[in-house]
mmCIF file of C-alpha atoms and ligand atoms in Angstrom:
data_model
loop_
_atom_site.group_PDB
_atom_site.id
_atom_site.type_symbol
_atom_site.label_atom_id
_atom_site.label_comp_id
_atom_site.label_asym_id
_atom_site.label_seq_id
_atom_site.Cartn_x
_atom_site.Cartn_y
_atom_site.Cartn_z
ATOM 1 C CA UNK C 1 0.000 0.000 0.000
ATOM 2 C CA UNK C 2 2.132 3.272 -1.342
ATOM 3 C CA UNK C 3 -0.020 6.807 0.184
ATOM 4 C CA UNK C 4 1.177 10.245 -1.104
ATOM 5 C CA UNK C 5 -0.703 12.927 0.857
ATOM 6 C CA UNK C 6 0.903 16.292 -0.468
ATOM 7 C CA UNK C 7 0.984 17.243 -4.200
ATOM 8 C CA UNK C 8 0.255 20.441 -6.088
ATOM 9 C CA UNK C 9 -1.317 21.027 -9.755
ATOM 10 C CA UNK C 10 -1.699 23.675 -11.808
ATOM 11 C CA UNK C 11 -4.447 24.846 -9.663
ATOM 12 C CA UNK C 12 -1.895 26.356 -7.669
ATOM 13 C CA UNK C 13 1.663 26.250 -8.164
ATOM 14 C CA UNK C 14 2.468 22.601 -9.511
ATOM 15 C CA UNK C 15 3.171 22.282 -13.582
ATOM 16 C CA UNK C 16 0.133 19.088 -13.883
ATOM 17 C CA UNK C 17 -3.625 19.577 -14.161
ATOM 18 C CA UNK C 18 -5.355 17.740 -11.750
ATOM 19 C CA UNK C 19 -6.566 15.095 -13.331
ATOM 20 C CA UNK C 20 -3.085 14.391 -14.874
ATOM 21 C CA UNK C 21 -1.799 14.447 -11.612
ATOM 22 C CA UNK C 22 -4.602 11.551 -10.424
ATOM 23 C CA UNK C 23 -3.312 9.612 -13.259
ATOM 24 C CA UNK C 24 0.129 10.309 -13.030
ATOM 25 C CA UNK C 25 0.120 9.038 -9.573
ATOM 26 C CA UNK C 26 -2.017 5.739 -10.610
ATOM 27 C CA UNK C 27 1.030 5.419 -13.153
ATOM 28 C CA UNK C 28 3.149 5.768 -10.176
ATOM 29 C CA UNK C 29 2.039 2.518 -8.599
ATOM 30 C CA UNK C 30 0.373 4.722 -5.550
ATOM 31 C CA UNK C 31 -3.230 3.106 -4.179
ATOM 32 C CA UNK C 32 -3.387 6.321 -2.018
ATOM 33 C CA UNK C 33 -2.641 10.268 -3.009
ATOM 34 C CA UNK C 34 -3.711 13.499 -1.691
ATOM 35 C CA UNK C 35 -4.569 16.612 -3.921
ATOM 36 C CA UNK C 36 -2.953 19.654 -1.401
ATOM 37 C CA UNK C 37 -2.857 22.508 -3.604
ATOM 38 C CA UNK C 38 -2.188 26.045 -1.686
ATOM 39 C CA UNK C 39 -4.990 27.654 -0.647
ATOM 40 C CA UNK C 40 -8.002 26.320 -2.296
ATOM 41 C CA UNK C 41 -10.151 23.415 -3.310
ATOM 42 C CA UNK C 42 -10.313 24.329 -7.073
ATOM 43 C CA UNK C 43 -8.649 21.335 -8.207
ATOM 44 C CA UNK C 44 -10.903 18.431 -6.441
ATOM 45 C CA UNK C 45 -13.662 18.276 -8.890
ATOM 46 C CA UNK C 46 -11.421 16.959 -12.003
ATOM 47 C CA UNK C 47 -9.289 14.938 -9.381
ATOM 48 C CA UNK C 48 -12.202 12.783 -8.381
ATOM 49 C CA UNK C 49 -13.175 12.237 -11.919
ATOM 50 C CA UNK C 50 -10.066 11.282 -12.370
ATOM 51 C CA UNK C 51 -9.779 8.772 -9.770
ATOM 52 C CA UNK C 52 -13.042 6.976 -10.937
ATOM 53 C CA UNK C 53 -11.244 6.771 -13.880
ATOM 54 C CA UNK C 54 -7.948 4.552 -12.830
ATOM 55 C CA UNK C 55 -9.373 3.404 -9.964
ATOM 56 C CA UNK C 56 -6.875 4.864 -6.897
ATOM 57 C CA UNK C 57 -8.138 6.683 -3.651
ATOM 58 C CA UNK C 58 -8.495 10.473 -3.533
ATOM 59 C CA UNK C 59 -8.276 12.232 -0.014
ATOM 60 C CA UNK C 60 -9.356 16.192 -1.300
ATOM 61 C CA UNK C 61 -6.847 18.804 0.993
ATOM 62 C CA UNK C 62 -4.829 21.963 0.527
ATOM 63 C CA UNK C 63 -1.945 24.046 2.176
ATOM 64 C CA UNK C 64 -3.245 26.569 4.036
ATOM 65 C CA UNK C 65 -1.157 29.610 4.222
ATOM 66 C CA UNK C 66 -0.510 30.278 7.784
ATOM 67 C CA UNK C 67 1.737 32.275 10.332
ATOM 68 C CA UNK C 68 2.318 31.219 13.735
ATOM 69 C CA UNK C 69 2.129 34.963 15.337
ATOM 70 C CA UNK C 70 3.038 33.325 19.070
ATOM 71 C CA UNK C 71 6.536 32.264 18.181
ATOM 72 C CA UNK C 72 9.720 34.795 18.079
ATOM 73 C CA UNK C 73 10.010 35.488 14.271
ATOM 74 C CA UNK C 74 6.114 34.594 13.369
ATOM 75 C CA UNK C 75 7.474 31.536 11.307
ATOM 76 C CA UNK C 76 5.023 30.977 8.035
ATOM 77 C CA UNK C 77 3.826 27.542 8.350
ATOM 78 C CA UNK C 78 2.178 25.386 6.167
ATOM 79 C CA UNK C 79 -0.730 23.823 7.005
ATOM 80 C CA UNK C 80 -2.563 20.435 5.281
ATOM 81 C CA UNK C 81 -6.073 20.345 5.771
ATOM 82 C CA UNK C 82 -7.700 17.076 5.283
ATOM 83 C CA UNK C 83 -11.079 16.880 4.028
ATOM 84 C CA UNK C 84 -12.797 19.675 4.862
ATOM 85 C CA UNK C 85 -16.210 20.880 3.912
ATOM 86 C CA UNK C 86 -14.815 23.893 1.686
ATOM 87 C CA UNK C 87 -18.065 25.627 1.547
ATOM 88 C CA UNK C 88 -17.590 26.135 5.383
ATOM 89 C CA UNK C 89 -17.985 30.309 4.896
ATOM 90 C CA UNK C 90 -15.238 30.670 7.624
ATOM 91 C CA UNK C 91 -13.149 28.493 5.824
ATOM 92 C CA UNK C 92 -13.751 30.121 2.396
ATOM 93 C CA UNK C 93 -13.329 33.800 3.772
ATOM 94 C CA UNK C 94 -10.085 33.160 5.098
ATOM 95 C CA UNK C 95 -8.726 31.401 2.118
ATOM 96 C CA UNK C 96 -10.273 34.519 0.087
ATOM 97 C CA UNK C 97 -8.325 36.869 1.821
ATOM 98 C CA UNK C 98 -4.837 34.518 1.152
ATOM 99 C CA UNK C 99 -5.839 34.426 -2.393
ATOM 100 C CA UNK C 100 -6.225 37.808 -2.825
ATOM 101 C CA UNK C 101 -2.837 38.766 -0.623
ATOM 102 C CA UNK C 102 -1.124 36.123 -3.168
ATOM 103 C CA UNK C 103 -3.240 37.993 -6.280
ATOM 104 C CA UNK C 104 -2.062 41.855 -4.419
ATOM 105 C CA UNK C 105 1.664 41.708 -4.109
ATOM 106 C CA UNK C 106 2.512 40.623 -8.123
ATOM 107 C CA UNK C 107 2.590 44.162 -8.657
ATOM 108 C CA UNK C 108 5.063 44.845 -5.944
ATOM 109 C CA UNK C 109 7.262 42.218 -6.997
ATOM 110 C CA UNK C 110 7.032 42.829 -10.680
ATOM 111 C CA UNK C 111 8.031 46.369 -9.634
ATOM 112 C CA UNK C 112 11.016 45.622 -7.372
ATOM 113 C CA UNK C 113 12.135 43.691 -10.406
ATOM 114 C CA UNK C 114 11.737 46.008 -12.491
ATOM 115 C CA UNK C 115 13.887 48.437 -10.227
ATOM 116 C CA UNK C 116 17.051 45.746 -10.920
ATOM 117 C CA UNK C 117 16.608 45.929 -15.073
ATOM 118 C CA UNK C 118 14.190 43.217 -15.254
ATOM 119 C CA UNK C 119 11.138 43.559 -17.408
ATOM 120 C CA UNK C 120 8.127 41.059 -16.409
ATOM 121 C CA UNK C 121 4.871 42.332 -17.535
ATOM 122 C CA UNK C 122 1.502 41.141 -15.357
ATOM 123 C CA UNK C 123 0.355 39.388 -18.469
ATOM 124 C CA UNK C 124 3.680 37.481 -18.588
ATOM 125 C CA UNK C 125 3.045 36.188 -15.146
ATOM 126 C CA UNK C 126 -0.325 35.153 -16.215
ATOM 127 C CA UNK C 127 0.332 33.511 -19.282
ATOM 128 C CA UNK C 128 2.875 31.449 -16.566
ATOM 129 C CA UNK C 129 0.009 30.836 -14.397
ATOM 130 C CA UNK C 130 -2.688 30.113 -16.404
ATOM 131 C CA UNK C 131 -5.880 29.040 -14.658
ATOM 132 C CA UNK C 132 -4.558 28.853 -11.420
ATOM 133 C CA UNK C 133 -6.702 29.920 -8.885
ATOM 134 C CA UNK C 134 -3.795 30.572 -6.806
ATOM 135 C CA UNK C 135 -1.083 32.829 -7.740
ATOM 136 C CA UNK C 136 2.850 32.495 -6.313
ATOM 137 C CA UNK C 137 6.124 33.131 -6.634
ATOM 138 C CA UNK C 138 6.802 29.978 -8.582
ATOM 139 C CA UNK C 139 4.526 31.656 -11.459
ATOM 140 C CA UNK C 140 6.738 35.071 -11.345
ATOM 141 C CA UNK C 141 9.842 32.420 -11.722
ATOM 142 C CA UNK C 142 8.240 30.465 -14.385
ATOM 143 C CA UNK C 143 7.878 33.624 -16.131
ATOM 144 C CA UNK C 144 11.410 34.965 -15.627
ATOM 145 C CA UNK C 145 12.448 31.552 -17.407
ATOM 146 C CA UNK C 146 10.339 32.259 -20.370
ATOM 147 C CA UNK C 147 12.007 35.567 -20.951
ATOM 148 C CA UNK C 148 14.792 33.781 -20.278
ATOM 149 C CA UNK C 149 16.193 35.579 -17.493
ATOM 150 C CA UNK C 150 16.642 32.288 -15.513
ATOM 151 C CA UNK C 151 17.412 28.370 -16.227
ATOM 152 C CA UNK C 152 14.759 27.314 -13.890
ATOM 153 C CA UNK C 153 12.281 28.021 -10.590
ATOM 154 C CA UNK C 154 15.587 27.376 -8.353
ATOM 155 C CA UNK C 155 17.672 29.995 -9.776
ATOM 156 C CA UNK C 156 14.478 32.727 -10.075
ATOM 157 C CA UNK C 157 14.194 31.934 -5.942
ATOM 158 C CA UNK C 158 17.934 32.082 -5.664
ATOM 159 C CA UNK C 159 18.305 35.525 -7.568
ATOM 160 C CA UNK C 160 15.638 37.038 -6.949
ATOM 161 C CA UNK C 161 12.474 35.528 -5.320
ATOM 162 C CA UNK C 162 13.312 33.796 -1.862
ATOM 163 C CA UNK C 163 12.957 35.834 1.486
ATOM 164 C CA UNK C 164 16.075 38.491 1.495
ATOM 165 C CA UNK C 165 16.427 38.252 -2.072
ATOM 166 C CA UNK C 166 15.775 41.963 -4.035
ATOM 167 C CA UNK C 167 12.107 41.262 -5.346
ATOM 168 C CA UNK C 168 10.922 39.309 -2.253
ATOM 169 C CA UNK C 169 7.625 40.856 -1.170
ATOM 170 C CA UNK C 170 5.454 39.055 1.795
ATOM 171 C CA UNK C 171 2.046 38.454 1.864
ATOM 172 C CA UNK C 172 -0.672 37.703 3.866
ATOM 173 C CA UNK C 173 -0.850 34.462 6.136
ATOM 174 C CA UNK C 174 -3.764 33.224 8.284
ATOM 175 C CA UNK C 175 -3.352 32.873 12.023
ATOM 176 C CA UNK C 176 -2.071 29.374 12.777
ATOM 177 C CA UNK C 177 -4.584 28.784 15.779
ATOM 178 C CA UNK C 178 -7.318 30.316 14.100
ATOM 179 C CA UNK C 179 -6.693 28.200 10.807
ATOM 180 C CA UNK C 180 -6.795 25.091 13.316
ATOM 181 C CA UNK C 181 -10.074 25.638 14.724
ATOM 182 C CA UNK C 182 -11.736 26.870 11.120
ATOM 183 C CA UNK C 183 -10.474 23.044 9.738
ATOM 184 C CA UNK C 184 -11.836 21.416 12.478
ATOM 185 C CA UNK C 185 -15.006 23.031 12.358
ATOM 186 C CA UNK C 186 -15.194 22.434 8.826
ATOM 187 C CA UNK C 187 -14.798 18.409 9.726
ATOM 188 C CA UNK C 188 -11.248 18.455 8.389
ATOM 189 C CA UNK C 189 -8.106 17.330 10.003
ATOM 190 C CA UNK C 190 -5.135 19.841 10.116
ATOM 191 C CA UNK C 191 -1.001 18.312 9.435
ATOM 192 C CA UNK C 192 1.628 20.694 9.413
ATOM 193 C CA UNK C 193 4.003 20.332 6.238
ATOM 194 C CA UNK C 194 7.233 19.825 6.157
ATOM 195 C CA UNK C 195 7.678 21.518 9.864
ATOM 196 C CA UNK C 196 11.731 21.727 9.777
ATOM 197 C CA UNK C 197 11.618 21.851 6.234
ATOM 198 C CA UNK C 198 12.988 25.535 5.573
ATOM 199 C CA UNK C 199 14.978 26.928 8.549
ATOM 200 C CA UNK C 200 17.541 25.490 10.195
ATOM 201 C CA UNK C 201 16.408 26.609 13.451
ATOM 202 C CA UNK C 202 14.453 23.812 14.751
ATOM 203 C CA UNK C 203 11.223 25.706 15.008
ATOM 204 C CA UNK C 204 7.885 24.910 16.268
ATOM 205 C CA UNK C 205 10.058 22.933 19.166
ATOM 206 C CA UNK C 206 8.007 20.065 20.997
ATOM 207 C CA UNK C 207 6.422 22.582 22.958
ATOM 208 C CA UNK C 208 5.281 24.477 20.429
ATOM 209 C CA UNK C 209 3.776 21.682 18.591
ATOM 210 C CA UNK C 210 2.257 20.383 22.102
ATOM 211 C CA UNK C 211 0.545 23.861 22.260
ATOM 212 C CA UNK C 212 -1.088 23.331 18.604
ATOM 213 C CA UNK C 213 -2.164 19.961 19.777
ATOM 214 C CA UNK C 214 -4.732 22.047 21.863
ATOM 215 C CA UNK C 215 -5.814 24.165 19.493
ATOM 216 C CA UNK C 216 -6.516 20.871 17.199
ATOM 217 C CA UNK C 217 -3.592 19.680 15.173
ATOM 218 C CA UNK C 218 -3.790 16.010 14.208
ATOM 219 C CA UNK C 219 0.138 14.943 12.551
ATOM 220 C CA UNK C 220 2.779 15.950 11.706
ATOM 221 C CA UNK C 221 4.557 15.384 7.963
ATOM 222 C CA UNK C 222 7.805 14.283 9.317
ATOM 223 C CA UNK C 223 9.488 12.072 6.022
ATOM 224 C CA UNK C 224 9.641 15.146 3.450
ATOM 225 C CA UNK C 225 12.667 15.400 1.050
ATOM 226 C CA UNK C 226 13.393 18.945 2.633
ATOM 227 C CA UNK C 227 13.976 16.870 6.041
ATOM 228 C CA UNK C 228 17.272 15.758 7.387
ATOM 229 C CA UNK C 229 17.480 12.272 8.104
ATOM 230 C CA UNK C 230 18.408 14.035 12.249
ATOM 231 C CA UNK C 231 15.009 16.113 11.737
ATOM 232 C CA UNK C 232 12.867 13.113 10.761
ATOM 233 C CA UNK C 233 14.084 11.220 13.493
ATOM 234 C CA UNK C 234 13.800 13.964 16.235
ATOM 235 C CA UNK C 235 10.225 14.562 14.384
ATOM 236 C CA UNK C 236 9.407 10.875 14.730
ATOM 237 C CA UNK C 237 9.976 11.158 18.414
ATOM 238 C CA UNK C 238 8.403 14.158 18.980
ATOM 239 C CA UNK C 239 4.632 13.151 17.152
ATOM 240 C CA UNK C 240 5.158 9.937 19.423
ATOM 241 C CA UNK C 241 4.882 11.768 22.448
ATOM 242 C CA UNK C 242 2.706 13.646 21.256
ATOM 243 C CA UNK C 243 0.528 11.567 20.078
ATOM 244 C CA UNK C 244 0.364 13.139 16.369
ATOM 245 C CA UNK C 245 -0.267 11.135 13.144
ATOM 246 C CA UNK C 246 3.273 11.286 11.585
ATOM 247 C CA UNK C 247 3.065 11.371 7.544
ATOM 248 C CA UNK C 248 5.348 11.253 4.767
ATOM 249 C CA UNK C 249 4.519 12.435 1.342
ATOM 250 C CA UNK C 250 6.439 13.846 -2.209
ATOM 251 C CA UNK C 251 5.152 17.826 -2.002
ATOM 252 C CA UNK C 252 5.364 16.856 -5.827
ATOM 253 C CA UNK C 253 5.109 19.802 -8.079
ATOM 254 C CA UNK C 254 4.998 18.324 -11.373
ATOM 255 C CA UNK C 255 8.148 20.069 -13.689
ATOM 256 C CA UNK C 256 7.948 22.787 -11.187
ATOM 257 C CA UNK C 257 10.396 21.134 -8.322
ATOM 258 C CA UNK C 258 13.170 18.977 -8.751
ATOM 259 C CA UNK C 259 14.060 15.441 -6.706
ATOM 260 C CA UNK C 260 9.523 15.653 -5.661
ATOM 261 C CA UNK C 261 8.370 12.652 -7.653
ATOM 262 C CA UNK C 262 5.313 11.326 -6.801
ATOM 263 C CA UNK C 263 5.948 8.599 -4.358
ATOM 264 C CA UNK C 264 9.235 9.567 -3.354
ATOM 265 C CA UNK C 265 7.851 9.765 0.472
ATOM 266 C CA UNK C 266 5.296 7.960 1.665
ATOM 267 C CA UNK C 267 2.637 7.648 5.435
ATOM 268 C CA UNK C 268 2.302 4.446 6.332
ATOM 269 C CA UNK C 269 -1.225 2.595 5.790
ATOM 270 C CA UNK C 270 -2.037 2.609 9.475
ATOM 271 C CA UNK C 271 -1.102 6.570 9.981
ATOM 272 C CA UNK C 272 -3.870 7.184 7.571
ATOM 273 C CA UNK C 273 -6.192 5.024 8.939
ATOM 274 C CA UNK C 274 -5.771 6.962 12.022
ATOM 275 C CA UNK C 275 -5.797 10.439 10.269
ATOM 276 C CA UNK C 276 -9.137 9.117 8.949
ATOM 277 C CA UNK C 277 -10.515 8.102 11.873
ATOM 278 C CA UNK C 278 -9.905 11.551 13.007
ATOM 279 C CA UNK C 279 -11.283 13.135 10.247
ATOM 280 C CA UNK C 280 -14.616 11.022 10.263
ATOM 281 C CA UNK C 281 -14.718 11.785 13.980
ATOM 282 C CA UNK C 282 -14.364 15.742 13.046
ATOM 283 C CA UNK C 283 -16.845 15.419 10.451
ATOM 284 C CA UNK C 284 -19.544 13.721 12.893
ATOM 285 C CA UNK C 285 -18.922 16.633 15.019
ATOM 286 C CA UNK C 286 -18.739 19.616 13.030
ATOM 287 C CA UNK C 287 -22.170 18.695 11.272
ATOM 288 C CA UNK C 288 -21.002 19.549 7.988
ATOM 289 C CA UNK C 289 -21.321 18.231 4.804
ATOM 290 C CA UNK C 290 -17.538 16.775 4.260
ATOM 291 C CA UNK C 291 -16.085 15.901 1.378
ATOM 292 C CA UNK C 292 -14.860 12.104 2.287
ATOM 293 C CA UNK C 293 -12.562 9.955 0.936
ATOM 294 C CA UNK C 294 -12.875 9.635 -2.954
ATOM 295 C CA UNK C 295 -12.245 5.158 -3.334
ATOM 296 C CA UNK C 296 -12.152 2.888 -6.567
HETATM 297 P P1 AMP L 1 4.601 31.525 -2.509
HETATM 298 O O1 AMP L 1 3.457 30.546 -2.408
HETATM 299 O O2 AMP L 1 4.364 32.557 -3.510
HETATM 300 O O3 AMP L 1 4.993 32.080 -1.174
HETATM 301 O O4 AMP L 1 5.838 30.671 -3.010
HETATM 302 C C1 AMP L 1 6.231 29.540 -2.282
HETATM 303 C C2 AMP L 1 6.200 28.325 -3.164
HETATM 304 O O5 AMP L 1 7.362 28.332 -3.945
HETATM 305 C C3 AMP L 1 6.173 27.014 -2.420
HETATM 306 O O6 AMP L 1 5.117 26.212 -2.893
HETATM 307 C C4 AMP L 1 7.430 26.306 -2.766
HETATM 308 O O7 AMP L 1 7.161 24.984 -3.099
HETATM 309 C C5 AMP L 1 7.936 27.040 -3.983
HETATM 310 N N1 AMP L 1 9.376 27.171 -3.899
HETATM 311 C C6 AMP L 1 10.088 27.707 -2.897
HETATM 312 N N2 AMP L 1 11.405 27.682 -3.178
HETATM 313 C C7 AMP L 1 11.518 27.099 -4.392
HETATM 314 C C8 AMP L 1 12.618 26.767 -5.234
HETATM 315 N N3 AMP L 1 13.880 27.035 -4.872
HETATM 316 N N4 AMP L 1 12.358 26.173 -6.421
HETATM 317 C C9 AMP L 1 11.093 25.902 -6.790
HETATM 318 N N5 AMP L 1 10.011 26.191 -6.038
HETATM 319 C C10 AMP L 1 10.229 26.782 -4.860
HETATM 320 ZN ZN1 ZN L 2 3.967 24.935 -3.914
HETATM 321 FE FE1 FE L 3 4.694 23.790 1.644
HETATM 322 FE FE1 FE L 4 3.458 21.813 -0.716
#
């Protein structure tokens, strides 16, 4: 039993429509995969068609834009929300106002690049980012290699589009604690992403991840390929005492990121079953409508 439960399409920032990406990971030899795009739910409809189709199981999620505004720094984390009803109107104004904060700050960076000799027009960026519902920097870097300013996505975030680099611009994130009450109340079940994955400090510590326990949080994605074989373990320990569903999954992004295949991390068949378990049990309580688990 092979379970993927983090890719992106085109929806947001990964290079595969969503039903390519369904059969794609069918292809793959996966029985379980997750469709996570940032930020919204506009990908799920073709994704369960598409998993009628070749017959695998579809769990519906996203990555929730999110800051943790307790901890020194307000680290950005992302957060996977599992089956949620997305017509929850909490739910759907928060992700409105990410989308839009994505949507608001192209001009900013298309005008800090433009302030270092680079020309990138706002329909270059959206010939880049076609129908995605949301807009990010990988779209701005996809553009850049068009005009052929860049090789690839890695060099556009190296040059010019990673935090510190000249045409960073933020954006807005939702409240971390917030975010985990509007998934549960929605009947989803909330699993931080890669939570070492992109600073070095080892940040949220057990005790910070003990304190989201309380405010809802259900795992942890601890085998990620932006985790240190150190970080996985100490991760590993850490949702055992816990008590957190510990996942692995491929964050695969298509063309869009390198050494992501579909597959190339995996959760364990029994870490879903309990993630599921939770989510059913969220579901029953919220008294929504949920979206369930999509099965051949
Ligand atoms: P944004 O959503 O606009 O904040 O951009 C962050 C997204 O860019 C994340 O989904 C990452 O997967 C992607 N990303 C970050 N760094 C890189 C990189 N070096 N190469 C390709 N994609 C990246
Ligand atoms: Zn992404
Ligand atoms: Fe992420
Ligand atoms: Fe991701």
């Amino acid at each position: 039993m092979r379970i993927d439960l983090h890719t992106h399409s085109h929806v947001s920032d990964g290079t595969d429509a969503p039903q390519d990406l369904v059969r794609l990971a069918a292809q793959a030899g996966l029985d379980v995969v997750a469709l996570t795009d940032h930020d919204t739910a506009a990908g799920w409809a073709p994704a369960v068609e598409a998993a009628h189709e070749v017959g695998i199981t579809l769990v519906r999620g996203m990555e929730i834009s999110t800051r943790h505004h307790d901890l020194p720094g307000r680290p950005g984390v992302h957060l996977l929300a599992y089956l949620p009803d997305p017509t929850y109107p909490p739910l759907v104004e928060e992700l409105g106002r990410i989308l839009d904060g994505r949507q608001g700050r192209v001009p900013a960076m298309l005008e800090l690049l433009r302030e270092h000799g680079i020309e990138v027009s706002a329909e270059d960026v959206l010939a880049a980012s076609g129908d995605a519902a949301a807009t990010g920097r990988p779209h701005i870097a996809d553009a850049l290699v068009t005009l052929g300013v860049v090789r690839d996505r890695g060099e556009a975030f190296e040059r010019f589009l990673s935090a510190g680099r000249p045409a960073y611009v933020g954006r807005y994130a939702a409240p971390l604690t917030d975010m985990l009450r509007t998934v549960t109340a929605a009947g989803g079940v909330s699993v931080i992403a890669h939570p070492w994955g992109r600073s070095r400090v080892e940040r949220p510590d057990e005790a910070d991840l003990a304190h989201l326990v309380e405010h809802g949080l259900a795992g942890i994605e601890v085998d990620h390929q932006d985790h240190s074989p150190q970080a996985r373990d100490r991760l590993r320990a850490i949702g055992g005492n816990l008590g957190l569903v510990v996942t692995g999954a491929s964050d695969y992004h298509g063309a869009g990121k390198i050494d992501h295949d579909l597959g190339c991390q995996t959760t364990a068949p029994e870490e879903l079953e309990r993630l599921l378990d939770l989510a059913a049990a969220a579901a029953e309580a919220s008294g929504r409508t949920t979206p369930g688990v999509v099965r051949p």
